[in-house]
CSV table of N, CA, C and O in Angstrom, one decimal:
chain,number,residue,atom,x,y,z
A,2,MET,N,13.7,10.7,-0.5
A,2,MET,CA,12.9,9.5,-0.3
A,2,MET,C,13.3,8.5,-1.4
A,2,MET,O,13.1,8.8,-2.6
A,3,LEU,N,13.8,7.4,-1.0
A,3,LEU,CA,14.3,6.4,-1.9
A,3,LEU,C,13.1,5.4,-2.1
A,3,LEU,O,12.7,4.7,-1.2
A,4,LEU,N,12.6,5.3,-3.3
A,4,LEU,CA,11.5,4.4,-3.6
A,4,LEU,C,11.9,3.5,-4.8
A,4,LEU,O,12.5,4.0,-5.8
A,5,SER,N,11.6,2.2,-4.6
A,5,SER,CA,11.9,1.3,-5.7
A,5,SER,C,10.9,0.2,-5.8
A,5,SER,O,10.2,-0.1,-4.8
A,6,LEU,N,10.7,-0.3,-7.0
A,6,LEU,CA,9.7,-1.3,-7.2
A,6,LEU,C,10.4,-2.6,-7.6
A,6,LEU,O,11.5,-2.6,-8.2
A,7,ASP,N,9.8,-3.7,-7.4
A,7,ASP,CA,10.4,-5.0,-7.7
A,7,ASP,C,9.7,-5.5,-9.0
A,7,ASP,O,8.5,-5.8,-9.1
A,8,LEU,N,10.5,-5.5,-10.1
A,8,LEU,CA,9.9,-5.8,-11.4
A,8,LEU,C,9.5,-7.3,-11.5
A,8,LEU,O,8.7,-7.7,-12.4
A,9,GLU,N,9.9,-8.1,-10.5
A,9,GLU,CA,9.5,-9.5,-10.5
A,9,GLU,C,8.2,-9.7,-9.8
A,9,GLU,O,7.6,-10.8,-9.8
A,10,ASP,N,7.8,-8.7,-9.0
A,10,ASP,CA,6.5,-8.8,-8.3
A,10,ASP,C,5.4,-8.7,-9.3
A,10,ASP,O,5.3,-7.9,-10.2
A,11,GLU,N,4.4,-9.6,-9.1
A,11,GLU,CA,3.3,-9.8,-10.0
A,11,GLU,C,2.1,-8.8,-9.7
A,11,GLU,O,1.2,-8.7,-10.5
A,12,ARG,N,2.2,-8.1,-8.5
A,12,ARG,CA,1.1,-7.2,-8.2
A,12,ARG,C,1.2,-6.0,-9.1
A,12,ARG,O,2.2,-5.6,-9.7
A,13,PRO,N,0.0,-5.4,-9.3
A,13,PRO,CA,-0.1,-4.2,-10.2
A,13,PRO,C,0.9,-3.1,-9.7
A,13,PRO,O,1.2,-3.0,-8.4
A,14,LEU,N,1.4,-2.3,-10.6
A,14,LEU,CA,2.4,-1.3,-10.2
A,14,LEU,C,1.9,-0.2,-9.2
A,14,LEU,O,2.6,0.2,-8.4
A,15,HIS,N,0.6,0.1,-9.4
A,15,HIS,CA,0.0,1.1,-8.4
A,15,HIS,C,0.0,0.6,-7.0
A,15,HIS,O,0.2,1.4,-6.1
A,16,GLU,N,-0.2,-0.7,-6.8
A,16,GLU,CA,-0.2,-1.3,-5.5
A,16,GLU,C,1.3,-1.3,-5.0
A,16,GLU,O,1.5,-1.0,-3.8
A,17,GLN,N,2.2,-1.6,-5.8
A,17,GLN,CA,3.6,-1.6,-5.4
A,17,GLN,C,4.1,-0.2,-5.0
A,17,GLN,O,4.8,0.0,-4.0
A,18,ALA,N,3.6,0.8,-5.8
A,18,ALA,CA,4.0,2.2,-5.5
A,18,ALA,C,3.4,2.6,-4.2
A,18,ALA,O,4.0,3.3,-3.4
A,19,ALA,N,2.1,2.3,-4.0
A,19,ALA,CA,1.5,2.6,-2.7
A,19,ALA,C,2.2,2.0,-1.5
A,19,ALA,O,2.4,2.6,-0.5
A,20,ASP,N,2.6,0.7,-1.7
A,20,ASP,CA,3.4,0.1,-0.6
A,20,ASP,C,4.7,0.8,-0.4
A,20,ASP,O,5.2,0.9,0.7
A,21,ALA,N,5.4,1.2,-1.5
A,21,ALA,CA,6.7,1.9,-1.3
A,21,ALA,C,6.5,3.2,-0.6
A,21,ALA,O,7.3,3.5,0.3
A,22,ILE,N,5.5,3.9,-0.9
A,22,ILE,CA,5.2,5.2,-0.2
A,22,ILE,C,4.8,4.9,1.2
A,22,ILE,O,5.3,5.6,2.1
A,23,ARG,N,3.9,4.0,1.4
A,23,ARG,CA,3.5,3.6,2.8
A,23,ARG,C,4.7,3.2,3.6
A,23,ARG,O,4.8,3.6,4.8
A,24,ARG,N,5.6,2.4,3.1
A,24,ARG,CA,6.8,2.0,3.8
A,24,ARG,C,7.7,3.2,4.1
A,24,ARG,O,8.3,3.3,5.2
A,25,ALA,N,7.9,4.2,3.2
A,25,ALA,CA,8.7,5.4,3.4
A,25,ALA,C,8.1,6.2,4.6
A,25,ALA,O,8.8,6.7,5.4
A,26,ILE,N,6.7,6.2,4.7
A,26,ILE,CA,6.1,6.9,5.8
A,26,ILE,C,6.3,6.2,7.1
A,26,ILE,O,6.7,6.7,8.1
A,27,ALA,N,6.1,4.9,7.1
A,27,ALA,CA,6.3,4.0,8.3
A,27,ALA,C,7.7,4.1,8.8
A,27,ALA,O,7.9,4.1,10.0
A,28,ASP,N,8.7,4.1,7.9
A,28,ASP,CA,10.1,4.1,8.3
A,28,ASP,C,10.6,5.5,8.7
A,28,ASP,O,11.7,5.7,9.1
A,29,GLY,N,9.7,6.5,8.6
A,29,GLY,CA,10.1,7.9,9.0
A,29,GLY,C,10.8,8.7,8.0
A,29,GLY,O,11.3,9.8,8.3
A,30,GLU,N,10.9,8.2,6.8
A,30,GLU,CA,11.6,9.0,5.7
A,30,GLU,C,10.8,10.3,5.5
A,30,GLU,O,11.4,11.4,5.2
A,31,VAL,N,9.5,10.2,5.6
A,31,VAL,CA,8.6,11.4,5.6
A,31,VAL,C,7.6,11.2,6.8
A,31,VAL,O,7.2,10.1,7.0
A,32,GLY,N,7.3,12.3,7.4
A,32,GLY,CA,6.4,12.2,8.6
A,32,GLY,C,5.2,13.0,8.5
A,32,GLY,O,5.0,13.8,7.5
A,33,PRO,N,4.3,12.9,9.5
A,33,PRO,CA,3.1,13.7,9.5
A,33,PRO,C,3.4,15.2,9.3
A,33,PRO,O,4.3,15.7,9.9
A,34,GLY,N,2.7,15.8,8.4
A,34,GLY,CA,2.9,17.2,8.1
A,34,GLY,C,3.8,17.5,6.9
A,34,GLY,O,3.9,18.6,6.4
A,35,ASP,N,4.6,16.5,6.6
A,35,ASP,CA,5.6,16.6,5.4
A,35,ASP,C,4.8,16.5,4.1
A,35,ASP,O,3.9,15.8,4.0
A,36,ARG,N,5.3,17.3,3.1
A,36,ARG,CA,4.8,17.2,1.8
A,36,ARG,C,5.6,16.2,1.0
A,36,ARG,O,6.8,16.1,1.1
A,37,LEU,N,4.9,15.4,0.2
A,37,LEU,CA,5.5,14.5,-0.7
A,37,LEU,C,6.0,15.2,-2.0
A,37,LEU,O,5.4,16.3,-2.3
A,38,PRO,N,7.0,14.7,-2.6
A,38,PRO,CA,7.4,15.3,-3.9
A,38,PRO,C,6.2,15.2,-4.9
A,38,PRO,O,5.3,14.4,-4.7
A,39,PRO,N,6.3,16.0,-5.9
A,39,PRO,CA,5.2,15.9,-7.0
A,39,PRO,C,5.1,14.5,-7.6
A,39,PRO,O,6.2,13.8,-7.6
A,40,ALA,N,4.0,14.2,-8.0
A,40,ALA,CA,3.7,12.8,-8.6
A,40,ALA,C,4.7,12.5,-9.7
A,40,ALA,O,5.2,11.4,-9.9
A,41,ARG,N,5.0,13.6,-10.5
A,41,ARG,CA,5.9,13.4,-11.7
A,41,ARG,C,7.3,13.0,-11.2
A,41,ARG,O,8.0,12.1,-11.7
A,42,ASP,N,7.8,13.6,-10.1
A,42,ASP,CA,9.1,13.3,-9.5
A,42,ASP,C,9.1,11.9,-8.9
A,42,ASP,O,10.1,11.1,-9.1
A,43,LEU,N,8.0,11.5,-8.2
A,43,LEU,CA,7.9,10.2,-7.7
A,43,LEU,C,7.9,9.1,-8.8
A,43,LEU,O,8.6,8.1,-8.7
A,44,ALA,N,7.2,9.4,-9.9
A,44,ALA,CA,7.1,8.5,-11.1
A,44,ALA,C,8.5,8.4,-11.7
A,44,ALA,O,8.9,7.2,-12.0
A,45,ASP,N,9.3,9.5,-11.8
A,45,ASP,CA,10.6,9.4,-12.3
A,45,ASP,C,11.5,8.5,-11.4
A,45,ASP,O,12.3,7.7,-11.9
A,46,ALA,N,11.4,8.7,-10.1
A,46,ALA,CA,12.2,7.9,-9.2
A,46,ALA,C,11.9,6.4,-9.2
A,46,ALA,O,12.8,5.6,-9.1
A,47,MET,N,10.6,6.1,-9.5
A,47,MET,CA,10.2,4.7,-9.5
A,47,MET,C,10.2,4.1,-10.9
A,47,MET,O,10.0,3.0,-11.1
A,48,ARG,N,10.5,5.0,-11.9
A,48,ARG,CA,10.5,4.6,-13.3
A,48,ARG,C,9.2,4.0,-13.8
A,48,ARG,O,9.1,3.0,-14.4
A,49,ILE,N,8.1,4.7,-13.4
A,49,ILE,CA,6.7,4.3,-13.8
A,49,ILE,C,6.0,5.6,-14.3
A,49,ILE,O,6.5,6.7,-14.1
A,50,ASN,N,4.8,5.4,-14.8
A,50,ASN,CA,4.0,6.5,-15.3
A,50,ASN,C,3.4,7.3,-14.2
A,50,ASN,O,3.1,6.8,-13.1
A,51,ALA,N,3.3,8.6,-14.4
A,51,ALA,CA,2.8,9.5,-13.4
A,51,ALA,C,1.4,9.2,-13.0
A,51,ALA,O,1.0,9.3,-11.8
A,52,ASN,N,0.6,8.7,-14.0
A,52,ASN,CA,-0.8,8.3,-13.7
A,52,ASN,C,-0.9,7.1,-12.7
A,52,ASN,O,-1.8,7.0,-11.9
A,53,THR,N,0.1,6.2,-12.8
A,53,THR,CA,0.2,5.1,-11.9
A,53,THR,C,0.5,5.6,-10.5
A,53,THR,O,-0.1,5.1,-9.5
A,54,VAL,N,1.4,6.6,-10.4
A,54,VAL,CA,1.7,7.1,-9.0
A,54,VAL,C,0.4,7.9,-8.5
A,54,VAL,O,0.1,7.7,-7.3
A,55,LEU,N,-0.3,8.6,-9.3
A,55,LEU,CA,-1.5,9.3,-8.9
A,55,LEU,C,-2.5,8.3,-8.4
A,55,LEU,O,-3.2,8.5,-7.4
A,56,ARG,N,-2.6,7.1,-9.0
A,56,ARG,CA,-3.5,6.1,-8.6
A,56,ARG,C,-3.1,5.6,-7.2
A,56,ARG,O,-4.0,5.4,-6.3
A,57,ALA,N,-1.8,5.4,-7.0
A,57,ALA,CA,-1.3,5.0,-5.7
A,57,ALA,C,-1.6,6.0,-4.6
A,57,ALA,O,-2.0,5.7,-3.5
A,58,LEU,N,-1.4,7.3,-5.0
A,58,LEU,CA,-1.6,8.4,-4.0
A,58,LEU,C,-3.1,8.5,-3.6
A,58,LEU,O,-3.4,8.7,-2.5
A,59,ARG,N,-4.0,8.3,-4.6
A,59,ARG,CA,-5.4,8.3,-4.3
A,59,ARG,C,-5.8,7.1,-3.4
A,59,ARG,O,-6.6,7.3,-2.5
A,60,GLN,N,-5.1,6.0,-3.5
A,60,GLN,CA,-5.4,4.8,-2.7
A,60,GLN,C,-5.0,5.2,-1.2
A,60,GLN,O,-5.7,4.9,-0.3
A,61,LEU,N,-3.8,5.8,-1.1
A,61,LEU,CA,-3.3,6.2,0.2
A,61,LEU,C,-4.2,7.3,0.9
A,61,LEU,O,-4.4,7.3,2.1
A,62,ARG,N,-4.7,8.2,0.0
A,62,ARG,CA,-5.6,9.2,0.5
A,62,ARG,C,-6.9,8.5,1.1
A,62,ARG,O,-7.4,8.8,2.1
A,63,ALA,N,-7.4,7.5,0.3
A,63,ALA,CA,-8.6,6.8,0.8
A,63,ALA,C,-8.4,6.0,2.1
A,63,ALA,O,-9.3,5.9,2.9
A,64,GLU,N,-7.1,5.6,2.3
A,64,GLU,CA,-6.8,5.0,3.6
A,64,GLU,C,-6.6,6.0,4.7
A,64,GLU,O,-6.4,5.6,5.9
A,65,GLY,N,-6.6,7.3,4.4
A,65,GLY,CA,-6.4,8.3,5.4
A,65,GLY,C,-5.0,8.6,5.8
A,65,GLY,O,-4.7,9.3,6.7
A,66,LEU,N,-4.0,8.2,4.9
A,66,LEU,CA,-2.6,8.5,5.2
A,66,LEU,C,-2.2,9.8,4.6
A,66,LEU,O,-1.3,10.4,5.1
A,67,LEU,N,-2.8,10.2,3.5
A,67,LEU,CA,-2.4,11.4,2.8
A,67,LEU,C,-3.6,12.4,2.7
A,67,LEU,O,-4.8,12.0,2.7
A,68,GLU,N,-3.3,13.6,2.5
A,68,GLU,CA,-4.2,14.7,2.3
A,68,GLU,C,-3.8,15.5,1.0
A,68,GLU,O,-2.6,15.8,0.9
A,69,PHE,N,-4.8,15.7,0.1
A,69,PHE,CA,-4.5,16.5,-1.1
A,69,PHE,C,-5.0,17.9,-0.9
A,69,PHE,O,-6.2,18.0,-0.5
A,70,ARG,N,-4.2,18.9,-1.2
A,70,ARG,CA,-4.6,20.2,-1.0
A,70,ARG,C,-4.2,21.0,-2.3
A,70,ARG,O,-3.0,21.0,-2.7
A,71,ARG,N,-5.2,21.6,-2.9
A,71,ARG,CA,-4.9,22.4,-4.1
A,71,ARG,C,-3.9,23.5,-3.8
A,71,ARG,O,-4.0,24.2,-2.9
A,72,GLY,N,-2.9,23.5,-4.6
A,72,GLY,CA,-1.8,24.5,-4.5
A,72,GLY,C,-0.8,24.2,-3.4
A,72,GLY,O,0.2,24.8,-3.3
A,73,ARG,N,-1.0,23.1,-2.6
A,73,ARG,CA,-0.1,22.8,-1.6
A,73,ARG,C,0.5,21.3,-1.7
A,73,ARG,O,1.3,20.9,-1.0
A,74,GLY,N,-0.1,20.6,-2.7
A,74,GLY,CA,0.4,19.3,-2.9
A,74,GLY,C,-0.2,18.2,-2.0
A,74,GLY,O,-1.3,18.4,-1.5
A,75,VAL,N,0.6,17.2,-1.8
A,75,VAL,CA,0.1,16.0,-1.0
A,75,VAL,C,0.9,16.0,0.3
A,75,VAL,O,2.1,16.1,0.3
A,76,THR,N,0.2,15.9,1.4
A,76,THR,CA,0.8,16.0,2.7
A,76,THR,C,0.5,14.7,3.5
A,76,THR,O,-0.6,14.1,3.4
A,77,VAL,N,1.5,14.2,4.2
A,77,VAL,CA,1.3,13.0,5.1
A,77,VAL,C,0.5,13.4,6.3
A,77,VAL,O,0.8,14.4,7.0
A,78,LEU,N,-0.6,12.7,6.6
A,78,LEU,CA,-1.4,12.9,7.7
A,78,LEU,C,-0.9,12.2,9.0
A,78,LEU,O,-0.8,12.8,10.1
A,79,HIS,N,-0.5,10.9,8.9
A,79,HIS,CA,-0.1,10.2,10.0
A,79,HIS,C,0.7,9.0,9.5
A,79,HIS,O,0.6,8.6,8.4
A,80,ARG,N,1.4,8.3,10.5
A,80,ARG,CA,2.1,7.1,10.1
A,80,ARG,C,1.1,5.9,10.1
A,80,ARG,O,0.2,5.9,10.9
A,81,PRO,N,1.3,5.0,9.2
A,81,PRO,CA,0.3,3.8,9.2
A,81,PRO,C,0.6,2.9,10.4
A,81,PRO,O,1.7,2.8,10.9
A,82,ASP,N,-0.4,2.3,10.8
A,82,ASP,CA,-0.3,1.3,11.9
A,82,ASP,C,-0.2,-0.1,11.2
A,82,ASP,O,-1.2,-0.6,10.7
A,83,PRO,N,1.0,-0.7,11.2
A,83,PRO,CA,1.2,-1.9,10.5
A,83,PRO,C,0.3,-3.0,10.9
A,83,PRO,O,-0.1,-3.8,10.1
A,84,GLU,N,0.1,-3.1,12.2
A,84,GLU,CA,-0.8,-4.2,12.7
A,84,GLU,C,-2.2,-4.0,12.2
A,84,GLU,O,-2.8,-5.0,11.7
A,85,ALA,N,-2.7,-2.8,12.2
A,85,ALA,CA,-4.1,-2.5,11.8
A,85,ALA,C,-4.2,-2.9,10.3
A,85,ALA,O,-5.2,-3.4,9.8
A,86,ALA,N,-3.2,-2.5,9.5
A,86,ALA,CA,-3.2,-2.8,8.1
A,86,ALA,C,-3.2,-4.3,7.8
A,86,ALA,O,-4.0,-4.8,7.0
A,87,LEU,N,-2.4,-5.0,8.5
A,87,LEU,CA,-2.4,-6.5,8.4
A,87,LEU,C,-3.7,-7.1,8.8
A,87,LEU,O,-4.1,-8.1,8.2
A,88,ARG,N,-4.2,-6.6,9.9
A,88,ARG,CA,-5.5,-7.2,10.4
A,88,ARG,C,-6.6,-6.9,9.4
A,88,ARG,O,-7.5,-7.8,9.2
A,89,GLY,N,-6.6,-5.8,8.7
A,89,GLY,CA,-7.6,-5.5,7.7
A,89,GLY,C,-7.4,-6.5,6.5
A,89,GLY,O,-8.4,-7.0,6.0
A,90,GLN,N,-6.2,-6.7,6.1
A,90,GLN,CA,-5.9,-7.7,5.0
A,90,GLN,C,-6.4,-9.1,5.5
A,90,GLN,O,-6.9,-9.8,4.7
A,91,LEU,N,-6.1,-9.4,6.7
A,91,LEU,CA,-6.5,-10.7,7.2
A,91,LEU,C,-8.1,-10.9,7.2
A,91,LEU,O,-8.6,-11.9,6.8
A,92,ARG,N,-8.8,-9.8,7.6
A,92,ARG,CA,-10.2,-9.9,7.6
A,92,ARG,C,-10.7,-10.1,6.1
A,92,ARG,O,-11.6,-10.9,5.9
A,93,ASP,N,-10.1,-9.4,5.2
A,93,ASP,CA,-10.5,-9.6,3.8
A,93,ASP,C,-10.2,-11.0,3.3
A,93,ASP,O,-11.0,-11.6,2.6
A,94,LEU,N,-9.1,-11.5,3.7
A,94,LEU,CA,-8.7,-12.9,3.3
A,94,LEU,C,-9.7,-13.9,3.9
A,94,LEU,O,-10.2,-14.8,3.2
A,95,LEU,N,-10.0,-13.7,5.2
A,95,LEU,CA,-11.0,-14.6,5.8
A,95,LEU,C,-12.4,-14.6,5.2
A,95,LEU,O,-13.0,-15.6,5.0
A,96,ALA,N,-12.8,-13.4,4.9
A,96,ALA,CA,-14.1,-13.2,4.2
A,96,ALA,C,-14.1,-13.9,2.8
A,96,ALA,O,-15.0,-14.7,2.5
A,97,GLU,N,-13.0,-13.8,2.1
A,97,GLU,CA,-12.9,-14.4,0.8
A,97,GLU,C,-12.8,-15.9,0.9
A,97,GLU,O,-13.5,-16.7,0.2
A,98,ALA,N,-12.1,-16.4,1.9
A,98,ALA,CA,-12.0,-17.8,2.1
A,98,ALA,C,-13.3,-18.4,2.5
A,98,ALA,O,-13.7,-19.5,2.0
A,99,ARG,N,-14.1,-17.7,3.3
A,99,ARG,CA,-15.5,-18.2,3.7
A,99,ARG,C,-16.3,-18.3,2.4
A,99,ARG,O,-17.1,-19.2,2.3
A,100,ARG,N,-16.3,-17.3,1.6
A,100,ARG,CA,-17.1,-17.2,0.4
A,100,ARG,C,-16.8,-18.4,-0.5
A,100,ARG,O,-17.6,-18.9,-1.2
A,101,ARG,N,-15.5,-18.8,-0.5
A,101,ARG,CA,-15.1,-19.9,-1.4
A,101,ARG,C,-15.2,-21.3,-0.7
A,101,ARG,O,-14.8,-22.3,-1.3
A,102,GLY,N,-15.7,-21.3,0.6
A,102,GLY,CA,-15.9,-22.6,1.2
A,102,GLY,C,-14.8,-23.2,2.0
A,102,GLY,O,-14.8,-24.3,2.4
A,103,PHE,N,-13.7,-22.4,2.2
A,103,PHE,CA,-12.6,-22.9,3.0
A,103,PHE,C,-12.9,-22.8,4.5
A,103,PHE,O,-13.6,-21.9,4.9
A,104,THR,N,-12.2,-23.7,5.3
A,104,THR,CA,-12.4,-23.7,6.7
A,104,THR,C,-11.2,-23.0,7.4
A,104,THR,O,-10.2,-22.8,6.8
A,105,THR,N,-11.4,-22.8,8.7
A,105,THR,CA,-10.4,-22.3,9.5
A,105,THR,C,-9.2,-23.3,9.5
A,105,THR,O,-8.0,-22.8,9.5
A,106,ALA,N,-9.5,-24.5,9.5
A,106,ALA,CA,-8.4,-25.6,9.5
A,106,ALA,C,-7.6,-25.4,8.2
A,106,ALA,O,-6.4,-25.6,8.2
A,107,ASP,N,-8.3,-25.2,7.1
A,107,ASP,CA,-7.5,-25.0,5.8
A,107,ASP,C,-6.6,-23.8,5.9
A,107,ASP,O,-5.4,-23.9,5.6
A,108,LEU,N,-7.1,-22.7,6.4
A,108,LEU,CA,-6.2,-21.5,6.5
A,108,LEU,C,-5.1,-21.7,7.5
A,108,LEU,O,-4.0,-21.3,7.2
A,109,THR,N,-5.4,-22.3,8.6
A,109,THR,CA,-4.3,-22.6,9.6
A,109,THR,C,-3.2,-23.5,9.0
A,109,THR,O,-2.0,-23.2,9.2
A,110,ARG,N,-3.6,-24.5,8.2
A,110,ARG,CA,-2.6,-25.4,7.6
A,110,ARG,C,-1.8,-24.6,6.6
A,110,ARG,O,-0.6,-24.7,6.5
A,111,TRP,N,-2.4,-23.7,5.8
A,111,TRP,CA,-1.7,-22.9,4.8
A,111,TRP,C,-0.7,-22.0,5.5
A,111,TRP,O,0.5,-21.9,5.1
A,112,ILE,N,-1.1,-21.4,6.6
A,112,ILE,CA,-0.2,-20.5,7.3
A,112,ILE,C,1.0,-21.3,7.9
A,112,ILE,O,2.2,-20.8,7.7
A,113,GLU,N,0.8,-22.4,8.5
A,113,GLU,CA,1.8,-23.3,9.0
A,113,GLU,C,2.8,-23.7,7.9
A,113,GLU,O,4.0,-23.7,8.0
A,114,GLU,N,2.2,-24.0,6.7
A,114,GLU,CA,3.1,-24.4,5.6
A,114,GLU,C,4.0,-23.2,5.1
A,114,GLU,O,5.1,-23.5,4.7
A,115,GLU,N,3.4,-22.0,5.1
A,115,GLU,CA,4.2,-20.9,4.7
A,115,GLU,C,5.2,-20.4,5.7
A,115,GLU,O,6.2,-19.8,5.3
A,116,MET,N,5.0,-20.7,6.9
A,116,MET,CA,5.9,-20.2,7.9
A,116,MET,C,7.1,-21.2,8.0
A,116,MET,O,8.2,-20.9,8.2
């Protein structure tokens, strides 16, 4: 499993690590029922601290993508649904925009500018 992080990315390392693992699952590098390498090996591959990898793995477990089993390691439960993940992020963005007083027109304009 080839995992790499972008050092220019401003997001926290644990989020980048979770994205890298999520991408590996979505791309079929590891599939449902497969065990992931130990956190220490993943950390070495990504050149980050093992605790950072563990935080990423816990995040993916909370999302329902991974299962932790004592003595058996970390197992992939299923492939992520990319549309569902993006829709969830969109709902979060819309809720935050509403809290800050932005309108649908503001968001639409921003999306058009970015596209």
